[in-house]
Amino acid sequence: MNKDLKVFENLESEVRSYCRSFPTVFTKAKGSIMWDKEGKEYIDFFCGAGALNYGHNDPNMKQKLVDYIMSDGITHSLDKATTPKQEFLTTFNDVILKPRDLDYKVMFPGPTGTNTVESALKLARKVTGRTEVITFTNGFHGMTIGSLSVTGNAFKRKGAGIPLHNAVTMPYDRYMDDTTDSLDYLEHYLEDGGSGVEVPAAVILETVQGEGGLNWASNKWLKRLEELCNRFDILLIIDDVQAGVGRTGTFFSFEPAGIKPDIVCMSKSIGGYGSPFAITLIKPEYDIWAPGEHNGTFRGNNHAFVTATEALKYWDDPAFEKAIHEKIEKVTSYLNRIVKDYPELDGYVKGRGLMQGISCGVEGIAEDVAAEAFKRGLIMETAGADDEVFKLFPAINMDNETLERGFDVIEESVKAAVAKNEPVTN
Amino acid sequence: MNKDLKVFENLESEVRSYCRSFPTVFTKAKGSIMWDKEGKEYIDFFCGAGALNYGHNDPNMKQKLVDYIMSDGITHSLDKATTPKQEFLTTFNDVILKPRDLDYKVMFPGPTGTNTVESALKLARKVTGRTEVITFTNGFHGMTIGSLSVTGNAFKRKGAGIPLHNAVTMPYDRYMDDTTDSLDYLEHYLEDGGSGVEVPAAVILETVQGEGGLNWASNKWLKRLEELCNRFDILLIIDDVQAGVGRTGTFFSFEPAGIKPDIVCMSKSIGGYGSPFAITLIKPEYDIWAPGEHNGTFRGNNHAFVTATEALKYWDDPAFEKAIHEKIEKVTSYLNRIVKDYPELDGYVKGRGLMQGISCGVEGIAEDVAAEAFKRGLIMETAGADDEVFKLFPAINMDNETLERGFDVIEESVKAAVAKNEPVTN
Amino acid sequence: MNKDLKVFENLESEVRSYCRSFPTVFTKAKGSIMWDKEGKEYIDFFCGAGALNYGHNDPNMKQKLVDYIMSDGITHSLDKATTPKQEFLTTFNDVILKPRDLDYKVMFPGPTGTNTVESALKLARKVTGRTEVITFTNGFHGMTIGSLSVTGNAFKRKGAGIPLHNAVTMPYDRYMDDTTDSLDYLEHYLEDGGSGVEVPAAVILETVQGEGGLNWASNKWLKRLEELCNRFDILLIIDDVQAGVGRTGTFFSFEPAGIKPDIVCMSKSIGGYGSPFAITLIKPEYDIWAPGEHNGTFRGNNHAFVTATEALKYWDDPAFEKAIHEKIEKVTSYLNRIVKDYPELDGYVKGRGLMQGISCGVEGIAEDVAAEAFKRGLIMETAGADDEVFKLFPAINMDNETLERGFDVIEESVKAAVAKNEPVTN
Amino acid sequence: MNKDLKVFENLESEVRSYCRSFPTVFTKAKGSIMWDKEGKEYIDFFCGAGALNYGHNDPNMKQKLVDYIMSDGITHSLDKATTPKQEFLTTFNDVILKPRDLDYKVMFPGPTGTNTVESALKLARKVTGRTEVITFTNGFHGMTIGSLSVTGNAFKRKGAGIPLHNAVTMPYDRYMDDTTDSLDYLEHYLEDGGSGVEVPAAVILETVQGEGGLNWASNKWLKRLEELCNRFDILLIIDDVQAGVGRTGTFFSFEPAGIKPDIVCMSKSIGGYGSPFAITLIKPEYDIWAPGEHNGTFRGNNHAFVTATEALKYWDDPAFEKAIHEKIEKVTSYLNRIVKDYPELDGYVKGRGLMQGISCGVEGIAEDVAAEAFKRGLIMETAGADDEVFKLFPAINMDNETLERGFDVIEESVKAAVAKNEPVTN
């Protein structure tokens, strides 16, 4: 191991994880390219697990941020009023909410995904006076106890060290098979006073499960879920932390379904530049918080307000969204071709938007593809309970040349992985 | 209300709180001075509730941060290895841990106080295989369900919307009175197999309770608590999120007590510049995490690594700590004089280091002092269950001239509050 | 209201329930006949909700009990050794366990159904070191917090006044429809590390759900469930409190399925005479209790030992079981005919053995049938979430003449209920 | 081991406990004398842990019971109205409640102590809409999950196999020392909004802790507790399962304190003859149960109604209570003399009424005394976390001759235990 990595081994906790899959020391980044200490270049098909949808160090945001810092703008403000926060609120309302005919109050719950989820769960319980929450198989919502209670992964859950309560896991869209509508099941449980599952405060879900293996819910299923929630007076919470901010082609991932969630959780790319930031969107009629009932020291990260506001400006131009959709089509075609051309993967395409990947039927091969890609200068992650999926998470504004270059590297990596997995014959 | 504040009322959630006590829109800040949109100047005796111990926009950190951003340094890295992280780890070890003869592995649990607390509780449960945690009256540890379970405040707890479990609240130092050693109580419960309180995974506490009303634990009490933990094989967790990073005069608040906690939680000022950042320090023998068993999208906030590393350099010079101690003495003398000169407050001095204040026996008067101070251009908070304490949280590097100026404003505010509270006679 | 009933209204808690459906004061009973204070006679098709499978005041048991009392035999013994307990243990082993090739240790957990269930859950958690338990929709297991946690009924659960934890409700046999094998669902959850449902300590279920509406599990389903439990190392607990002791035709209700549960819960009719009594049967390898780890003041009810032992003697003669099966056939034929002859009920036959009834599609009509039957001198209960089932629970040794007489009364009651529900036409 | 005991070893669960301390097979009993299979006689100073306060097989009750059985009286009735229940309700009201100026509705929650406790906790939560319950150190309330949550003993609690929730353990009277009023703690916690202990639904306690080591609460302490409950609108639940029915000299143990609990739990000796029986007494204004919201198969044990009614008649004659008080004085004098005469025990007298014993400072000696007593034909139990107390639980109607005979046997046993524990010198 090189000397630099030794520092992490000696001083950092065993909990560290990505530095094991990507064993090098990174120094700088621009757009979709990262460089390590040795000057080696990497194409980024990972995007900080969805926190860097606009790529690294976007020049517009960078300029605004540096100007702000140079002017001694307020950095940290808790929930005091500041100019950047005012601008963010106004821009978010004008550029995002109004054009989509959405009416939400914005809460700043603390700057991480798990914070917005915890705030949403608290509020839903307060609004309804109920305690239980329905979540879905393979959902991922965060690592603090409240969010972990509604997260499916057994390894993560076990980390709690205590039994997790107040949540019931229902089957996600197509959980059993492609023909059963899994909401029949939820509906039956809700209708039946003997089912052991009480009417919950809320249901919480991602429209595409980024950590859970790229499962995604159809528009029809989401629409029916919204109707069920209305019928039983249950709050619908969409956790758009990973699938939001253009990752699936639209700003909110749920736009194509035509639903209007009661609460929306956002983080990761909402800050634009990769700085910690999160917001919770609340239908005005449910904004019944007492002042300070939920709080957090870093809920006023003004650097993030500045870059977030700048990032939103992209969405003012309809061409931006159109370009994402074109990229999505490229990725979809590419992945379908790979599945067809490399039957040795025993794969099929999963996911939606720029959250797609190939689920491989051969044990270990998806991890091999990602490892080979890293060797060849491309960063890509695996997902799923057995790491059976390799995921393409390019920046939503990646230029076509880099995208194609990435495609080539991945195909080379697939070839290498397939070769490695070939039975030796002679 | 002015037009600017209207934006917050219209678009931000009801949960907002400090913008109600300090109703103006802030724009910039430098050292211990803040300015609002009208150009009015405020002396900051609040320091972002302990997140701005070095004041606002420290010029050294600012320069490093801007240089880093301009060089397109990595912004967001999850737990991949990066140069700024490497430098932070090395500097923290060299400047802070080694000279204090402390040996800890550093965990990056996500960038907020509640994240470090949740990670500490999880780890203590994993290490011991036990579920319960002992916390103390008036402790404050965060707003996500795990941290909230070990937090005392009834209003905050109620916000959970569910019963909170796996925690037992024991009396903090001098909770009952000044002569009873409240650890007798804890010891009795632990020794007695019929007490209903099982031997816990951990005890968690702050050495000074910033949110809970400036109660503080004596060195002797802390030492005895450490011995009790050793005797019953309980992990000792110090939550130094607010009292750490020089707030009480030493880098760690527990240094004068001569204890070595098993886990230390840090956030707020550890990032130096007010950016979201947190670390969990773990004795190497307890660092038994599996990779990724706890994680978080923003655990690699490189902007904070850069400023945090720069901030640590202050501690290389012994004069820095000495200067804090001198400031502490000034504050102590000043507060004692105020108590003596204004018997109408019916007050006494509470707290330790630069976390001191006056607890007032007259209902509402502490809030009046803070409100009068705001009018006169000074930001100061109240604390305690009935907001009966007004708190002085100056920057640890505030210059003496500003400190004295602040003292004057506060004294004027006390006078005004006292006058307002005087019974009308004729 | 008559004077006698006034006493109950004045002095007994509002929680009283059956005295509202059967508003009279009962005085004596013999076999399947009960008498009230006015001397009115009632045929008992209720059997104390399954606690009086041998009818009332069986003459053999009565004689043994009176002889025992007259001889000043020990009445109450906690778990001290006594002669009647010795005889019960020996007889139970010789007459019940050995002939069925079953090997269980017998635990006396306290004399009620909920006691045996609570003891079973505790033991399963101790054996496996896991906390969660899988239960099934519409299961009923008791009213103390541990048992209530694994009970489906929403009204009963709400009575807890606290959220109920550590249980997951899976769909019972044919819960969704007649073609889906609901164990596919359980299996999928257990196999999937992201399902949010961890491998539990145990599954607990009734083979026929007496309180939950006479749903019953097929032999094939039970066998597959046993295999799933074996595969995932989960303890299989059969709650035979209501369906056991001959109620379904065999001593244990699970005999026809050919399964061997790890733990069996018995109460109700196991005492024979209607005295409080319960036992928990435990496979020897799981009998790892520490002495006194579970206990209860009335776990040594010697009057019940005496009558229980006498009752077991019935099972020594194969003719006894054969006669029950003949009675079951009569009931089945009868109910099928009623369904056919009274299409106005919109009914179908539910249940198994002497736990059968008719589920009616017309709202309120099942309750009308039961009320009409009471008027005509027959005691019968309704079941199901909307009381849509009327249940026939005759004694397993009811003579044919009484059975036929009961059939006639019920048919008259059906006629009256149908007439009452007929739409008025003219 | 003799052949008879072998049966229990082979067929009964390892959980059995008293048969290990008293290794013989009992056959019959009368008053305060028990006989085993070999005809050996034992004086009973144990009384079924308080379930046999009137001794064994009281002739009056026996006669009534046999007459009732011979007349084919209803045995099992759930909560249908029956003649014996009517008589019990009327007699309990006339003989017990009215003369004591108490007004309670009577609930039949199922026939065991843990059933009445679980029903009380449920109701208190329903009445107040709160979830938490305050219990006291070394309290014992039962073995089902709800009752176990409010029980102090660590060994019993661990048996649950899950963390126990919704309870906070406060210090019982004189828990810390003889001078601190432990209610100062409770009051401070309740008054302080930052204490981490919310205002509970109820407090539950025993006035004398039979299982917890014969600690007892003073009248003054109980009175102050009642006042605290009133002030904070908390329900006061007295668990009189063991200390009630004359065990401390009065029918209810709390009579001398002059308090009127909101709910009273009774079981053990309330049935008179040792048959399973329990009642929950509820102030009329809190009797807000829905019908059937709590239930249990054996809540209508008519044999126990018959003997319970007969037993109550004793209380009609003031001489009965007077005789108990005389017996109490004898026991107190005797125990004080033993402590004085046998300084080798290093003992002191604990408890109240006919729940007294000697707490011994020499490890193991209390168990030796009990073992020696068994050899000499006297049944007596130890208590306390380390079994450091030997307890005298004579029948409340034990004749003086038997009492004196018992005293002699115990003194002999003390002598033998002291001799055994003497250091060998030569």
PDB file of N, CA, C and O in Angstrom, chain B residues 196-227:
ATOM      1  N   GLY B 196     -34.162  -2.220  38.426  1.00  0.00           N
ATOM      2  CA  GLY B 196     -34.905  -1.967  37.202  1.00  0.00           C
ATOM      3  C   GLY B 196     -34.071  -1.271  36.134  1.00  0.00           C
ATOM      4  O   GLY B 196     -34.543  -1.033  35.033  1.00  0.00           O
ATOM      5  N   VAL B 197     -32.825  -0.919  36.476  1.00  0.00           N
ATOM      6  CA  VAL B 197     -31.925  -0.283  35.502  1.00  0.00           C
ATOM      7  C   VAL B 197     -30.778  -1.245  35.242  1.00  0.00           C
ATOM      8  O   VAL B 197     -29.980  -1.517  36.129  1.00  0.00           O
ATOM      9  N   GLU B 198     -30.736  -1.750  34.043  1.00  0.00           N
ATOM     10  CA  GLU B 198     -29.681  -2.719  33.758  1.00  0.00           C
ATOM     11  C   GLU B 198     -28.356  -2.024  33.450  1.00  0.00           C
ATOM     12  O   GLU B 198     -28.317  -0.831  33.172  1.00  0.00           O
ATOM     13  N   VAL B 199     -27.291  -2.776  33.546  1.00  0.00           N
ATOM     14  CA  VAL B 199     -25.987  -2.214  33.189  1.00  0.00           C
ATOM     15  C   VAL B 199     -26.054  -1.808  31.722  1.00  0.00           C
ATOM     16  O   VAL B 199     -26.412  -2.615  30.864  1.00  0.00           O
ATOM     17  N   PRO B 200     -25.764  -0.544  31.430  1.00  0.00           N
ATOM     18  CA  PRO B 200     -25.969  -0.044  30.068  1.00  0.00           C
ATOM     19  C   PRO B 200     -24.753  -0.272  29.174  1.00  0.00           C
ATOM     20  O   PRO B 200     -23.663  -0.601  29.649  1.00  0.00           O
ATOM     21  N   ALA B 201     -24.964  -0.059  27.888  1.00  0.00           N
ATOM     22  CA  ALA B 201     -23.862  -0.061  26.929  1.00  0.00           C
ATOM     23  C   ALA B 201     -22.930   1.111  27.199  1.00  0.00           C
ATOM     24  O   ALA B 201     -21.707   0.973  27.114  1.00  0.00           O
ATOM     25  N   ALA B 202     -23.510   2.252  27.524  1.00  0.00           N
ATOM     26  CA  ALA B 202     -22.711   3.470  27.639  1.00  0.00           C
ATOM     27  C   ALA B 202     -23.406   4.476  28.528  1.00  0.00           C
ATOM     28  O   ALA B 202     -24.607   4.388  28.778  1.00  0.00           O
ATOM     29  N   VAL B 203     -22.628   5.434  29.032  1.00  0.00           N
ATOM     30  CA  VAL B 203     -23.206   6.679  29.532  1.00  0.00           C
ATOM     31  C   VAL B 203     -22.771   7.765  28.558  1.00  0.00           C
ATOM     32  O   VAL B 203     -21.667   7.717  28.017  1.00  0.00           O
ATOM     33  N   ILE B 204     -23.657   8.700  28.327  1.00  0.00           N
ATOM     34  CA  ILE B 204     -23.330   9.806  27.439  1.00  0.00           C
ATOM     35  C   ILE B 204     -23.637  11.108  28.155  1.00  0.00           C
ATOM     36  O   ILE B 204     -24.665  11.214  28.827  1.00  0.00           O
ATOM     37  N   LEU B 205     -22.743  12.068  28.034  1.00  0.00           N
ATOM     38  CA  LEU B 205     -22.976  13.348  28.711  1.00  0.00           C
ATOM     39  C   LEU B 205     -22.100  14.448  28.137  1.00  0.00           C
ATOM     40  O   LEU B 205     -21.094  14.197  27.481  1.00  0.00           O
ATOM     41  N   GLU B 206     -22.549  15.674  28.387  1.00  0.00           N
ATOM     42  CA  GLU B 206     -21.753  16.872  28.131  1.00  0.00           C
ATOM     43  C   GLU B 206     -21.126  17.301  29.459  1.00  0.00           C
ATOM     44  O   GLU B 206     -21.768  17.205  30.496  1.00  0.00           O
ATOM     45  N   THR B 207     -19.912  17.814  29.415  1.00  0.00           N
ATOM     46  CA  THR B 207     -19.292  18.287  30.669  1.00  0.00           C
ATOM     47  C   THR B 207     -19.879  19.632  31.086  1.00  0.00           C
ATOM     48  O   THR B 207     -19.905  19.964  32.266  1.00  0.00           O
ATOM     49  N   VAL B 208     -20.346  20.413  30.100  1.00  0.00           N
ATOM     50  CA  VAL B 208     -21.133  21.623  30.378  1.00  0.00           C
ATOM     51  C   VAL B 208     -22.354  21.537  29.476  1.00  0.00           C
ATOM     52  O   VAL B 208     -22.225  21.250  28.291  1.00  0.00           O
ATOM     53  N   GLN B 209     -23.534  21.754  30.041  1.00  0.00           N
ATOM     54  CA  GLN B 209     -24.757  21.575  29.255  1.00  0.00           C
ATOM     55  C   GLN B 209     -25.186  22.896  28.631  1.00  0.00           C
ATOM     56  O   GLN B 209     -25.893  23.693  29.246  1.00  0.00           O
ATOM     57  N   GLY B 210     -24.763  23.078  27.382  1.00  0.00           N
ATOM     58  CA  GLY B 210     -25.004  24.352  26.708  1.00  0.00           C
ATOM     59  C   GLY B 210     -26.471  24.655  26.508  1.00  0.00           C
ATOM     60  O   GLY B 210     -26.933  25.780  26.758  1.00  0.00           O
ATOM     61  N   GLU B 211     -27.216  23.669  26.037  1.00  0.00           N
ATOM     62  CA  GLU B 211     -28.651  23.889  25.800  1.00  0.00           C
ATOM     63  C   GLU B 211     -29.456  23.735  27.081  1.00  0.00           C
ATOM     64  O   GLU B 211     -30.512  24.322  27.237  1.00  0.00           O
ATOM     65  N   GLY B 212     -28.951  22.904  27.978  1.00  0.00           N
ATOM     66  CA  GLY B 212     -29.732  22.517  29.166  1.00  0.00           C
ATOM     67  C   GLY B 212     -29.652  23.516  30.298  1.00  0.00           C
ATOM     68  O   GLY B 212     -30.129  23.246  31.401  1.00  0.00           O
ATOM     69  N   GLY B 213     -28.992  24.656  30.092  1.00  0.00           N
ATOM     70  CA  GLY B 213     -29.017  25.688  31.126  1.00  0.00           C
ATOM     71  C   GLY B 213     -27.683  25.932  31.813  1.00  0.00           C
ATOM     72  O   GLY B 213     -27.646  26.411  32.943  1.00  0.00           O
ATOM     73  N   LEU B 214     -26.565  25.562  31.153  1.00  0.00           N
ATOM     74  CA  LEU B 214     -25.217  25.842  31.661  1.00  0.00           C
ATOM     75  C   LEU B 214     -24.876  25.126  32.959  1.00  0.00           C
ATOM     76  O   LEU B 214     -24.006  25.572  33.716  1.00  0.00           O
ATOM     77  N   ASN B 215     -25.545  23.992  33.213  1.00  0.00           N
ATOM     78  CA  ASN B 215     -25.073  23.141  34.291  1.00  0.00           C
ATOM     79  C   ASN B 215     -23.723  22.552  33.880  1.00  0.00           C
ATOM     80  O   ASN B 215     -23.485  22.290  32.715  1.00  0.00           O
ATOM     81  N   TRP B 216     -22.844  22.341  34.854  1.00  0.00           N
ATOM     82  CA  TRP B 216     -21.535  21.774  34.495  1.00  0.00           C
ATOM     83  C   TRP B 216     -21.081  20.785  35.555  1.00  0.00           C
ATOM     84  O   TRP B 216     -21.425  20.872  36.726  1.00  0.00           O
ATOM     85  N   ALA B 217     -20.329  19.813  35.086  1.00  0.00           N
ATOM     86  CA  ALA B 217     -19.874  18.736  35.970  1.00  0.00           C
ATOM     87  C   ALA B 217     -18.491  19.053  36.504  1.00  0.00           C
ATOM     88  O   ALA B 217     -17.609  19.488  35.760  1.00  0.00           O
ATOM     89  N   SER B 218     -18.296  18.809  37.787  1.00  0.00           N
ATOM     90  CA  SER B 218     -16.978  19.050  38.390  1.00  0.00           C
ATOM     91  C   SER B 218     -15.995  17.965  37.946  1.00  0.00           C
ATOM     92  O   SER B 218     -16.385  16.872  37.542  1.00  0.00           O
ATOM     93  N   ASN B 219     -14.722  18.296  38.047  1.00  0.00           N
ATOM     94  CA  ASN B 219     -13.695  17.315  37.674  1.00  0.00           C
ATOM     95  C   ASN B 219     -13.791  16.047  38.522  1.00  0.00           C
ATOM     96  O   ASN B 219     -13.642  14.937  38.019  1.00  0.00           O
ATOM     97  N   LYS B 220     -14.057  16.246  39.793  1.00  0.00           N
ATOM     98  CA  LYS B 220     -14.142  15.106  40.712  1.00  0.00           C
ATOM     99  C   LYS B 220     -15.303  14.181  40.312  1.00  0.00           C
ATOM    100  O   LYS B 220     -15.173  12.959  40.316  1.00  0.00           O
ATOM    101  N   TRP B 221     -16.410  14.793  39.990  1.00  0.00           N
ATOM    102  CA  TRP B 221     -17.597  14.022  39.588  1.00  0.00           C
ATOM    103  C   TRP B 221     -17.304  13.255  38.296  1.00  0.00           C
ATOM    104  O   TRP B 221     -17.638  12.074  38.171  1.00  0.00           O
ATOM    105  N   LEU B 222     -16.674  13.914  37.343  1.00  0.00           N
ATOM    106  CA  LEU B 222     -16.346  13.256  36.064  1.00  0.00           C
ATOM    107  C   LEU B 222     -15.386  12.084  36.289  1.00  0.00           C
ATOM    108  O   LEU B 222     -15.530  11.022  35.686  1.00  0.00           O
ATOM    109  N   LYS B 223     -14.417  12.324  37.150  1.00  0.00           N
ATOM    110  CA  LYS B 223     -13.433  11.274  37.448  1.00  0.00           C
ATOM    111  C   LYS B 223     -14.143  10.063  38.068  1.00  0.00           C
ATOM    112  O   LYS B 223     -13.872   8.916  37.709  1.00  0.00           O
ATOM    113  N   ARG B 224     -15.026  10.323  39.006  1.00  0.00           N
ATOM    114  CA  ARG B 224     -15.751   9.224  39.645  1.00  0.00           C
ATOM    115  C   ARG B 224     -16.648   8.501  38.623  1.00  0.00           C
ATOM    116  O   ARG B 224     -16.778   7.277  38.668  1.00  0.00           O
ATOM    117  N   LEU B 225     -17.233   9.270  37.731  1.00  0.00           N
ATOM    118  CA  LEU B 225     -18.067   8.648  36.695  1.00  0.00           C
ATOM    119  C   LEU B 225     -17.229   7.715  35.821  1.00  0.00           C
ATOM    120  O   LEU B 225     -17.644   6.599  35.487  1.00  0.00           O
ATOM    121  N   GLU B 226     -16.026   8.176  35.459  1.00  0.00           N
ATOM    122  CA  GLU B 226     -15.132   7.322  34.670  1.00  0.00           C
ATOM    123  C   GLU B 226     -14.811   6.026  35.426  1.00  0.00           C
ATOM    124  O   GLU B 226     -14.800   4.939  34.849  1.00  0.00           O
ATOM    125  N   GLU B 227     -14.582   6.152  36.725  1.00  0.00           N
ATOM    126  CA  GLU B 227     -14.282   4.956  37.521  1.00  0.00           C
ATOM    127  C   GLU B 227     -15.475   3.999  37.555  1.00  0.00           C
ATOM    128  O   GLU B 227     -15.316   2.788  37.427  1.00  0.00           O
TER     129      GLU B 227
END
